[in-house]
XYZ file of C-alpha atoms in Angstrom:
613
model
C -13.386 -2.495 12.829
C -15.658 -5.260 12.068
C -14.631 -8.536 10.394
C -15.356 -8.156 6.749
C -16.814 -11.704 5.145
C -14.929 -10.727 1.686
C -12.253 -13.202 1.211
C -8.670 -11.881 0.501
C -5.325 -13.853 -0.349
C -3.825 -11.875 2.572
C -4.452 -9.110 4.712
C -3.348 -5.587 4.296
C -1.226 -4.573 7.362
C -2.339 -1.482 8.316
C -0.543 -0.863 11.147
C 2.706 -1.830 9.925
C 1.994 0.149 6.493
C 1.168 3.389 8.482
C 4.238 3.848 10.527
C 6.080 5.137 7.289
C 3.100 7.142 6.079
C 3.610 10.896 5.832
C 2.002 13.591 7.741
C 2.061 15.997 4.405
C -1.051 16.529 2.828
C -1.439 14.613 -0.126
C -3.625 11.688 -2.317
C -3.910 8.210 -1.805
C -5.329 5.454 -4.019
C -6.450 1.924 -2.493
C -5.750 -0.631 -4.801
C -6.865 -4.302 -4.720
C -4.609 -8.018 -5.123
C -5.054 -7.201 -8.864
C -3.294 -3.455 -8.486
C -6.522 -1.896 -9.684
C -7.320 1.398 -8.286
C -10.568 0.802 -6.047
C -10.152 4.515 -4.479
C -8.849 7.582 -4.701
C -9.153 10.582 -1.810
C -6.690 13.372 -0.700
C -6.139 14.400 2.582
C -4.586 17.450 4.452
C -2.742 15.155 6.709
C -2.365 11.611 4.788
C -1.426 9.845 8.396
C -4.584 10.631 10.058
C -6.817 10.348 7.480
C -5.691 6.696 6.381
C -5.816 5.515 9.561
C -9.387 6.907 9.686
C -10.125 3.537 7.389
C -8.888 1.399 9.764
C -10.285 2.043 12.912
C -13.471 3.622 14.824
C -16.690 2.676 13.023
C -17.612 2.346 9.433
C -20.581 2.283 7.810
C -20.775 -1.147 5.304
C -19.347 0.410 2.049
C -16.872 1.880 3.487
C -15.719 -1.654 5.178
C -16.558 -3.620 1.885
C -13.534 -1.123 0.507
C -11.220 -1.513 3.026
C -11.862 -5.311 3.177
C -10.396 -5.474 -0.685
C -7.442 -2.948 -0.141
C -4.032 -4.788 -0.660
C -2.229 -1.820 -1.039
C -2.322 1.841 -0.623
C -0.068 4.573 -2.602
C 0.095 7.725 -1.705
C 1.204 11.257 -3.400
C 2.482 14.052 -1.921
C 1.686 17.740 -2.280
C 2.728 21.068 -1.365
C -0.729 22.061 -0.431
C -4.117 20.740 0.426
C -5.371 22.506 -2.964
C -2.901 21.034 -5.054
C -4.178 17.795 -3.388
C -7.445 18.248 -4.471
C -6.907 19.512 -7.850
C -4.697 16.043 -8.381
C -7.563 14.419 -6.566
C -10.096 15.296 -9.532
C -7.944 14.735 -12.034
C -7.247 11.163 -11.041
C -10.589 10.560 -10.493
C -11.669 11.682 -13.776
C -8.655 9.415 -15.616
C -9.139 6.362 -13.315
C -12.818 6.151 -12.257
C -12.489 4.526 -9.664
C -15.658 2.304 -8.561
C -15.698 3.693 -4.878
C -15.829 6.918 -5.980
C -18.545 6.460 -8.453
C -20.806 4.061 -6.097
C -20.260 6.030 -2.652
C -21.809 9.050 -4.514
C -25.486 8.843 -4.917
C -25.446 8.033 -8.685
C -22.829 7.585 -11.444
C -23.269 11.069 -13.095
C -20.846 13.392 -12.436
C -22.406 17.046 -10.866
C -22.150 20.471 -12.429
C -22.426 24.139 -11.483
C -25.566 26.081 -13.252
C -26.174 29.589 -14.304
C -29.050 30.865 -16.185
C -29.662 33.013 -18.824
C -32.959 33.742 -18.114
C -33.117 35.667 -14.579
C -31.830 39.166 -13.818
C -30.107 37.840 -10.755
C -29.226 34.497 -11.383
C -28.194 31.947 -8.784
C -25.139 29.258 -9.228
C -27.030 26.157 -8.671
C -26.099 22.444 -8.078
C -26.961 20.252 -11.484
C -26.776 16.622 -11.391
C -27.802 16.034 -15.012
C -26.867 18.792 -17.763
C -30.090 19.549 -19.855
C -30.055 19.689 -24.020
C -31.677 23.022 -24.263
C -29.520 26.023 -24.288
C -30.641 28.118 -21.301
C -27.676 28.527 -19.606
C -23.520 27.370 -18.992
C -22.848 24.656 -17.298
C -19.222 24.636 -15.329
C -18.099 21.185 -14.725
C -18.311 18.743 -14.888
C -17.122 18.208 -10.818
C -16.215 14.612 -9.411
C -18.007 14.557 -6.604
C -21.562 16.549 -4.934
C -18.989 17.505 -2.150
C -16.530 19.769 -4.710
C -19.358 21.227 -6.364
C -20.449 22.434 -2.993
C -16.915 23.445 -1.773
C -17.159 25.263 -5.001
C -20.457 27.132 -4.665
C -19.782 27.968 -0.740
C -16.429 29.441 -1.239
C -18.472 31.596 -4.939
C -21.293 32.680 -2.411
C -18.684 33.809 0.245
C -16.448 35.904 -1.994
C -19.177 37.476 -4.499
C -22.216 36.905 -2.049
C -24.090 35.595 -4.559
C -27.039 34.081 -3.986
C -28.143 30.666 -3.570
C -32.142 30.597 -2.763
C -35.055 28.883 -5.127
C -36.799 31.894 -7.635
C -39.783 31.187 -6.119
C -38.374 32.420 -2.663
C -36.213 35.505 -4.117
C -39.710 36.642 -6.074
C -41.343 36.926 -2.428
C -38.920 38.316 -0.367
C -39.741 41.989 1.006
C -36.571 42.472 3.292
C -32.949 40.448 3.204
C -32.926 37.208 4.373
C -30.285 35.602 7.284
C -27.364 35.404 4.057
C -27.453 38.930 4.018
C -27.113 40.046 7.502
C -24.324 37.086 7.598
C -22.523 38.750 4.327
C -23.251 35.530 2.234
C -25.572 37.781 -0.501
C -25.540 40.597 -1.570
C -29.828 41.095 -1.284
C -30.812 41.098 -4.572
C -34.429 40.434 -3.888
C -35.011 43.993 -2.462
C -33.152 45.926 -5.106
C -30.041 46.373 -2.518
C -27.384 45.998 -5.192
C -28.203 46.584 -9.050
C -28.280 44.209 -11.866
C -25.087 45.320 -13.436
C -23.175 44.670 -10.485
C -24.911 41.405 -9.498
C -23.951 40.599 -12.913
C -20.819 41.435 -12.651
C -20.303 39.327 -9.180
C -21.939 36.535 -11.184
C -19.305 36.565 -14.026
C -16.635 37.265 -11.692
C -17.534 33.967 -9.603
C -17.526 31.450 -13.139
C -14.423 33.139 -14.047
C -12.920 31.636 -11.378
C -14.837 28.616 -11.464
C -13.232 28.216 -14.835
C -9.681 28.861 -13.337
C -9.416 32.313 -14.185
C -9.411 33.427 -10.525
C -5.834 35.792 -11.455
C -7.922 37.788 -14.218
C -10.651 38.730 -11.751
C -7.748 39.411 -9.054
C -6.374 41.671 -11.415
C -10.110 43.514 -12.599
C -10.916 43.497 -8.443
C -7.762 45.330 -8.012
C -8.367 48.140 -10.664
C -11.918 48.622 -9.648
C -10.345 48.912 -5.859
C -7.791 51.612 -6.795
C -10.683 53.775 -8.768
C -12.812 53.648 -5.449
C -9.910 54.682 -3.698
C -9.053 57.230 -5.975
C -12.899 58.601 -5.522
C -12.953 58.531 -1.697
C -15.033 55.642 -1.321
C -13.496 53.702 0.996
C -16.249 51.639 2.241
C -16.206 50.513 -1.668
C -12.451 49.784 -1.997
C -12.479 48.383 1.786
C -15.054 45.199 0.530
C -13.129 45.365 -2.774
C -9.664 44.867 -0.510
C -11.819 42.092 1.329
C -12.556 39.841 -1.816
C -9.200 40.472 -3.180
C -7.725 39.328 -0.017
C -10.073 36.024 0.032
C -9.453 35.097 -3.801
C -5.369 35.532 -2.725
C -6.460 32.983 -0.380
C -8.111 30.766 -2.684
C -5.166 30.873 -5.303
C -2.927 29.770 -2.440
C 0.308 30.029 -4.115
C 1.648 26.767 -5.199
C 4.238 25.465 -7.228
C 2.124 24.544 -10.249
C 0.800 28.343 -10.785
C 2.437 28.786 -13.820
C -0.216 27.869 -16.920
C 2.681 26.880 -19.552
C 4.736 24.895 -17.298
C 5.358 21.650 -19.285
C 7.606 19.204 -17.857
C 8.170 15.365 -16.236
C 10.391 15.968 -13.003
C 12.705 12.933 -12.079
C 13.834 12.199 -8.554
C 16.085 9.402 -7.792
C 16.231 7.877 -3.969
C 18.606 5.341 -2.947
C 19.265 3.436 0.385
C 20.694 0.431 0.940
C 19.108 -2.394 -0.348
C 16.326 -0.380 -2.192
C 16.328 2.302 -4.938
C 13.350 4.586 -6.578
C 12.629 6.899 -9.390
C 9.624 8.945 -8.899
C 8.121 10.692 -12.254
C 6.138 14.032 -11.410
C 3.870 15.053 -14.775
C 3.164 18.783 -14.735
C 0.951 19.726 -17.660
C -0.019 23.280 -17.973
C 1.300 24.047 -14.319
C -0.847 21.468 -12.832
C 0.440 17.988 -11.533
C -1.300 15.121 -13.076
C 0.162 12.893 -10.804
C 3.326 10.739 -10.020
C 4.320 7.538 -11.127
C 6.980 5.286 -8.931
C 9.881 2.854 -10.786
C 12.263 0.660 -8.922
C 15.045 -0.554 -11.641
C 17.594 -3.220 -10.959
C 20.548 -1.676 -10.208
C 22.862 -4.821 -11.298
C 26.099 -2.836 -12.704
C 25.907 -0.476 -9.129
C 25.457 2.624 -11.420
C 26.142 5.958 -9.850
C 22.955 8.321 -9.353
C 23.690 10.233 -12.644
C 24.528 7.948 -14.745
C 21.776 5.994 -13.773
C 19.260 8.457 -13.949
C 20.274 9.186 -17.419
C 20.113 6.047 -18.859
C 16.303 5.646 -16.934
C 15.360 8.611 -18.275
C 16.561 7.720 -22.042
C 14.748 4.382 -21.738
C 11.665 6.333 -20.599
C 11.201 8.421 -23.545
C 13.377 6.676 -26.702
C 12.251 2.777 -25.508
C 8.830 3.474 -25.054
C 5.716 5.805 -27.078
C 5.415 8.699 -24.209
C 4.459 12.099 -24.112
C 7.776 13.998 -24.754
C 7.154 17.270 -22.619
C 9.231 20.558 -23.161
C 10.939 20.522 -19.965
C 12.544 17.387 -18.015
C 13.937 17.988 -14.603
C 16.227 15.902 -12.575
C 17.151 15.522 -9.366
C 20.969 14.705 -10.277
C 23.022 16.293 -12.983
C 22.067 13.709 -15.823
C 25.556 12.090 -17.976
C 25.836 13.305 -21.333
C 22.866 15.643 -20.916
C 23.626 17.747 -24.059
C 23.471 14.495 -26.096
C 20.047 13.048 -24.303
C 18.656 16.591 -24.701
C 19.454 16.519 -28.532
C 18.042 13.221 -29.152
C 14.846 13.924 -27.251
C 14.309 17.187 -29.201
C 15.264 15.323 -32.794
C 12.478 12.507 -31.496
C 9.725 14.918 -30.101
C 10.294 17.730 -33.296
C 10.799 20.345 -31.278
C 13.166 21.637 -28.786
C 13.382 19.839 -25.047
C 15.112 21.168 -22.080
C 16.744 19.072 -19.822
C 18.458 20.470 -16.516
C 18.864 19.995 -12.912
C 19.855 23.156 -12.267
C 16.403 25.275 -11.629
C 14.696 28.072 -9.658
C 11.364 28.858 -8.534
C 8.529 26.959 -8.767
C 10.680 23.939 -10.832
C 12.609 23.866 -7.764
C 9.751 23.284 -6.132
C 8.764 20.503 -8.149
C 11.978 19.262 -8.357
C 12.090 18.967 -4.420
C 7.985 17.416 -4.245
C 9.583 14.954 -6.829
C 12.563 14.494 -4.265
C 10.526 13.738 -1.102
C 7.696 11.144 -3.300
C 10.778 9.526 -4.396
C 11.988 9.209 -0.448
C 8.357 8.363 0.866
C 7.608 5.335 -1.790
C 11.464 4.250 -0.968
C 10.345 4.073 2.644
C 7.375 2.727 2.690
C 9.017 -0.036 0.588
C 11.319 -0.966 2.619
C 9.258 -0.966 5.473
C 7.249 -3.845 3.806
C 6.672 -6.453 6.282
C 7.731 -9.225 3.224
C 11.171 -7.339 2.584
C 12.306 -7.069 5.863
C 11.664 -10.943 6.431
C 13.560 -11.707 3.331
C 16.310 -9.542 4.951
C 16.272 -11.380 8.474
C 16.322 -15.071 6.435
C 19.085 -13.928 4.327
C 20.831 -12.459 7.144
C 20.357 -15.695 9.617
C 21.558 -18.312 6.056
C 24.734 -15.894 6.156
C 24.940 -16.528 10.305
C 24.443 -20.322 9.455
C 21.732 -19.519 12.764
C 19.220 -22.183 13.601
C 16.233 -19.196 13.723
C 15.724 -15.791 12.038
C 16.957 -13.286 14.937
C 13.810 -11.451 16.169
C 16.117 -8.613 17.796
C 19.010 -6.163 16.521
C 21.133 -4.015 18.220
C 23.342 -1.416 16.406
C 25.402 0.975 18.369
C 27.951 4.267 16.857
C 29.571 6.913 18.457
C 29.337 10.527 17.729
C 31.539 13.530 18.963
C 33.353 16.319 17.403
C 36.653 16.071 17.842
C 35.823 15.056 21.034
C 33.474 17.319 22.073
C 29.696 16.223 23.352
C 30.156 12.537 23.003
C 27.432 10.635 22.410
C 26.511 6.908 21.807
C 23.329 5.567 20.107
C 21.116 2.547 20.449
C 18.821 1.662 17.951
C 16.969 -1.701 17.571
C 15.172 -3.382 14.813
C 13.181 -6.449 14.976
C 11.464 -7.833 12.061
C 8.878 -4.995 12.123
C 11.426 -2.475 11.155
C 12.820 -0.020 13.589
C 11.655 -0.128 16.569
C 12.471 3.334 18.079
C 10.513 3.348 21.317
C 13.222 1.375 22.406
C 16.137 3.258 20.414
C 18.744 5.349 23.414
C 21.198 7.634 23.577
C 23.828 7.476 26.021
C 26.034 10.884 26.736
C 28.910 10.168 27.564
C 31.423 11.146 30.323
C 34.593 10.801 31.744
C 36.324 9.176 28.951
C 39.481 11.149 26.951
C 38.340 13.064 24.030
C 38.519 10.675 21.065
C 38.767 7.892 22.751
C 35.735 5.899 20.752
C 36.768 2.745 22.573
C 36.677 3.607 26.242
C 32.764 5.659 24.805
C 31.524 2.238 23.285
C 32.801 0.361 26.500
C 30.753 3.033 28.773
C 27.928 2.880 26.277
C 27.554 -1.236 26.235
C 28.331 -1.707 29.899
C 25.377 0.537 30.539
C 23.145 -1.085 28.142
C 23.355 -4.555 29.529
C 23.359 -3.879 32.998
C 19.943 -2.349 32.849
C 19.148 -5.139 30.550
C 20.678 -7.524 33.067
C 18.412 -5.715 35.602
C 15.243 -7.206 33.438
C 15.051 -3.716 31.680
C 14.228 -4.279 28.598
C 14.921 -7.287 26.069
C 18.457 -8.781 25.239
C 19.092 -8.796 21.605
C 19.559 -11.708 19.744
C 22.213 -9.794 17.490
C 24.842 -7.008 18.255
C 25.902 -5.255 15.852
C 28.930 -2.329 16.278
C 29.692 0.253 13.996
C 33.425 0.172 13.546
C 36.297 -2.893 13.521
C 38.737 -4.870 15.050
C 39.129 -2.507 18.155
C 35.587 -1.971 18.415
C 34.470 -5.454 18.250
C 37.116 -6.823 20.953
C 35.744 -3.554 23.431
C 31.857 -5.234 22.911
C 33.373 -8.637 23.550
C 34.947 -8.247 26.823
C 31.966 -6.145 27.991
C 29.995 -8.612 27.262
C 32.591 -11.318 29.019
C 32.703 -9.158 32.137
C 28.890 -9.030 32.503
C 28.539 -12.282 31.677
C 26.037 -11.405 28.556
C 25.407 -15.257 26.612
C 22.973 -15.920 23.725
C 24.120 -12.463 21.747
C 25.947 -13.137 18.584
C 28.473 -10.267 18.017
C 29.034 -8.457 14.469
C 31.375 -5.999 13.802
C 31.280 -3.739 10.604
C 34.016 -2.195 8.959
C 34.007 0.252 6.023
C 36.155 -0.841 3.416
C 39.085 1.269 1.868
C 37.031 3.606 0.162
C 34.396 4.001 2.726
C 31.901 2.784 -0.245
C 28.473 1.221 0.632
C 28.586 -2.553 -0.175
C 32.248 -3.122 0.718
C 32.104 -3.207 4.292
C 33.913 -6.186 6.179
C 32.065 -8.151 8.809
C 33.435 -9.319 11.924
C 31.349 -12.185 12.950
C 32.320 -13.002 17.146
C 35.873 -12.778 16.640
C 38.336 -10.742 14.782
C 39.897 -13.703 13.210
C 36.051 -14.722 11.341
C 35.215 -12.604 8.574
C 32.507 -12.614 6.528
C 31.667 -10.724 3.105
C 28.524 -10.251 1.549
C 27.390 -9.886 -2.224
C 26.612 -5.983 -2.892
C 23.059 -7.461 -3.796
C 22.479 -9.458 -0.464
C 19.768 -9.103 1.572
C 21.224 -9.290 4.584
C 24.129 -6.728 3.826
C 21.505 -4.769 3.554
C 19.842 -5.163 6.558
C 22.991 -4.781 8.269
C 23.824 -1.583 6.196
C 20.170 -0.175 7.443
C 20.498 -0.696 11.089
C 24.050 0.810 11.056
C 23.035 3.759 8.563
C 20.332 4.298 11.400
C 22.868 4.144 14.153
C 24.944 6.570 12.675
C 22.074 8.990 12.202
C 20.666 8.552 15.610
C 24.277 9.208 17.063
C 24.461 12.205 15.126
C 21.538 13.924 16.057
C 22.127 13.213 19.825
C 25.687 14.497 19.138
C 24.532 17.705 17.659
C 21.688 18.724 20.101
C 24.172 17.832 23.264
C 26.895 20.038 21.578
C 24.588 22.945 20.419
C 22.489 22.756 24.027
C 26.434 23.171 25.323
C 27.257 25.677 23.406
C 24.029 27.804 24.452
C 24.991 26.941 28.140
C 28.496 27.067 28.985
C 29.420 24.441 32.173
C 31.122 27.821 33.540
C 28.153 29.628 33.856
C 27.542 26.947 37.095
C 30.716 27.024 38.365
C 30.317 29.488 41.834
C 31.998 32.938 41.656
C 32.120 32.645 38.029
C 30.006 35.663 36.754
C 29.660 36.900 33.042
C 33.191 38.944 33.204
C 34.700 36.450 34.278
C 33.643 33.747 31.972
C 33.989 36.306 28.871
C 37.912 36.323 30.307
C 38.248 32.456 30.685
C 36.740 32.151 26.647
C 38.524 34.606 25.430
C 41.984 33.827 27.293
C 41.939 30.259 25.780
C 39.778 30.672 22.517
C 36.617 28.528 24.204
C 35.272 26.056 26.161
C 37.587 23.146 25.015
C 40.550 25.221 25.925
C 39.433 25.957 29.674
C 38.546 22.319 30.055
C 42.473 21.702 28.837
C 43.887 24.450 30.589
C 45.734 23.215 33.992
C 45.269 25.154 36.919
C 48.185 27.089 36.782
C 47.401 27.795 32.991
C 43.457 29.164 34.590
C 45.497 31.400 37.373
C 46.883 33.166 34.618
C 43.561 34.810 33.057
C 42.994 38.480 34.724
C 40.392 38.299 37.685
C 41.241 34.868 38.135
C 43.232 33.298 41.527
C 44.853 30.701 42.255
C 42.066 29.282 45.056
C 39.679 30.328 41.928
C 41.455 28.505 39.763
C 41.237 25.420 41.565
C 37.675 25.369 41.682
C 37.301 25.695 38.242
C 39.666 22.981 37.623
C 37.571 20.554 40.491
C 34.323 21.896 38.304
C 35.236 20.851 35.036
C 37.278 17.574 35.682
C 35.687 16.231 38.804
């Protein structure tokens, strides 16, 4: 993209802003160093399209926006149509200026019909007209919905969409008939009652009332049926099917669905409430709220009390439903003093079905994306490294961490994890997994030892880049096994951290190990740098996990026996069943295997070589 010559007080970092952008469909809205809303779109795939803006060419408004944009907040939906109904409405509260000025004026479009044809058309009005001639539907945010609009209208109901002076000349159908885009009105082929009837049936669900003329369709359908004409209930079936396809069920189809949803999402270092508004079964958009945190309030409680200061310290909109994403404390009391302060009765629950659930889980995942994309932000994660190389007493921020955990059930399908940050974030092309072999089940020492002493050989093999920080997931034990690796290989420049959970396993009471068992070092709960190191080992511990569980279900599926020679499907049906599964062959000795029917003792031994090398 070309240089823009608008001057900004810092550039917006695309590329670091879209690695935590979803792939949902959704709307976004550009804002500028002042926070004001210079543009609002929606997209089926928010990834793609926002990276649209920032590479490939662009024609000069479009740069002149995306020179101004300091930040970019996005909403997710269920559905692309939910996206664009949230789209309008934003547009038509916020008015944004690239929406207005990309458009070809600042009038907003409508949909036409007259009163004064037999056939009328549905045509494209840019300025609504004083005399009373017709109904105008709108009015429409943009050209491009009104066309949507009229293209999806002339598709359904085949109504059509040529000038009166063309339709009074025409003596056969035109290339929209033969296509099945109109229904020929301009050579009598359908008559006026049922053009009519198309007609009203297409601004009914222009106006939203697309379930009404489902529901008329269907009837009319069933009385064809009824009198043997198919070929009349079979293009009846079509348009019903295509209007099902239009009112593409969402969670907001419910027209007296009144309610603000709630979603709390916490991670280390960060937390966010995301507000959903759904008037009338339609979102109206979401609003995002991180609170300080200061007394380390549990989720509920500290849900409820944002919630009470929402409504009872502030002049909003009370609505008759509020839905959380955690049971709320005290939630008899809040719901009586929001239904004594709004005059009427207000719900408020957690507990839901249906479509709320719905909402309540859209609330859920905007509350996780804007949490994300927070701490993502290049500023916070700097903040984090200073912090975290004051608490070192280091002479330079470390530009490289490595976290590694250990994952295995009971010891089954052992795996250890890599992952590495730097002060982009995560940097997961270079995150591993290491399965490991070999080792006694359980023993997490002797799988950390294999899993370091693999690491930094390759890395000693110039395979990659030593890190500036170690960090392993576990304590004293655990910490001595990554220093004597790192002895024996002769590793220097890596500072070593251990972390250990505290007593009650609680986030923000872990011990650090700093080189040596005998150094300790703990952090505030509110420290930056705790929470750095909480982030990387949180992502450790998922990364193990995962590996764990995809090595032990991929086992599962695909016993070792089955490539043992001379084992066959009887015979490893015996072996399972003899000693309850896998992990009881692997323990069995070989006298123990000689034992299971169809099974000898030269058998046996092979199995026993197979399994234990």
């Amino acid at each position: 993209m070309s240089e823009s010559s608008i001057d900004t007080p810092s550039r917006f970092d695309a590329k670091h802003f879209l690695k935590s952008v979803s792939e949902s469909p959704g709307v976004y809205r550009m804002l500028d160093e002042q926070a004001n809303v210079l543009y609002v779109g929606k997209a089926k795939r928010l990834k793609p399209r926002l990276a649209s803006y920032f590479r490939g060419a662009l024609n000069a408004k479009t740069q002149a926006l995306v020179a101004r944009i300091q930040d970019i907040q996005v909403t997710i939906t269920r559905s692309e149509t939910e996206a664009l109904l949230l789209e309008q409405t934003l547009i038509k509260e916020l008015r944004p200026p690239y929406n207005i000025l990309l458009r070809d004026d600042k009038s907003y479009p409508y949909v036409f019909v007259t009163d004064r044809h037999p056939y009328p058309a549905l045509e494209f009005k840019r300025v609504r007209q004083k005399r009373r001639d017709g109904r105008y539907l709108g009015p429409y945010p943009s050209s491009t919905a009104v066309r949507e609009s009229l293209s999806l209208m002339q598709k359904i109901f085949r109504i059509r969409n040529c000038e009166d002076s063309v339709f009074a000349h025409r003596q056969r159908p035109c290339l929209q008939y033969q296509i099945k885009r109109c229904s020929a009105p301009c050579v009598d082929n359908i008559s006026e009652a049922d053009y009519r009837q198309d007609v009203e049936h297409a601004v009914m669900c222009l106006e939203g009332r697309s379930e009404q003329v489902t529901q008329q369709l269907t009837a009319s359908m069933e009385r064809a049926s009824d009198s043997l004409d198919f070929e009349e209930a079979a293009r009846l079936r079509d348009q019903i099917q295509q209007l099902r396809r239009l009112q593409e069920k969402q969670y907001v189809d419910n027209t007296d669905g009144d309610a603000d949803v709630f979603a709390l999402a916490e991670q280390p270092g960060g937390l966010c409430v995301s507000v959903l508004a759904i008037r009338q079964g339609r979102m109206l958009g979401a609003r995002h709220y991180q609170p300080d945190n200061g007394l380390d309030l549990g989720a509920s409680e500290l849900l409820s009390e944002f919630v009470s200061q929402f409504y009872l310290g502030q002049s909003k909109e009370i609505p008759l439903e509020i839905i959380a994403s955690h049971p709320l404390m005290d939630s008899e009391l809040l719901q009586s003093a929001l239904s004594e302060h709004a005059g009427r009765r207000v719900r408020v629950t957690s507990q839901v079905r249906g479509h709320r659930a719905q909402w309540r889980r859209l609330a859920i995942t905007n509350a996780e994306q804007h949490l994300a994309t927070q701490l993502a932000n290049r500023s916070q994660l700097g903040k984090r490294f200073e912090s975290l190389r004051e608490a070192l007493d280091m002479p330079t921020a470390p530009a490289r961490l490595e976290c590694f955990d250990i994952s295995h059930s009971h010891g089954e399908a052992t795996v250890a994890s890599c992952v590495v940050f730097d002060q982009n974030g995560p940097a997961k092309s270079d995150y591993r997994r290491f399965n490991i072999e070999g080792v006694a089940a359980g023993d997490d020492y002797a799988a950390m030892r294999q899993a370091l002493t693999r690491r930094f050989k390759r890395l000693q093999k110039g395979e990659g880049k030593l890190p500036d920080i170690l960090i392993v997931d576990g304590g004293k034990g655990q910490l001595n096994m990554a220093r004597e690796v790192l002895v024996e290989l002769e590793v220097v420049g890596v500072a070593l951290i251990g972390v250990a959970k505290g007593t009650t396993r609680k986030a923000g009471l872990e011990t650090l190990f700093i080189e040596t068992v005998d150094r300790t070092l703990n952090l505030d709960t509110s420290s930056p740098a705790l929470h750095l190191i909480q982030h990387i080992r949180d992502e450790a511990h998922r990364f193990a996990i995962t590996g764990h569980r995809q090595r032990r279900d991929k086992q599962r599926r695909t016993s070792s026996l089955q490539d043992i020679p001379g084992i066959g499907p009887k015979r490893r049906r015996e072996l399972l069943r003899f000693f309850g599964g896998l992990q009881g062959v692997r323990k069995a000795t070989r006298d123990d295997l000689s034992r299971v029917p169809g099974i000898n003792e030269q058998m046996a031994a092979t199995i026993h070589q197979a399994l234990h090398g």
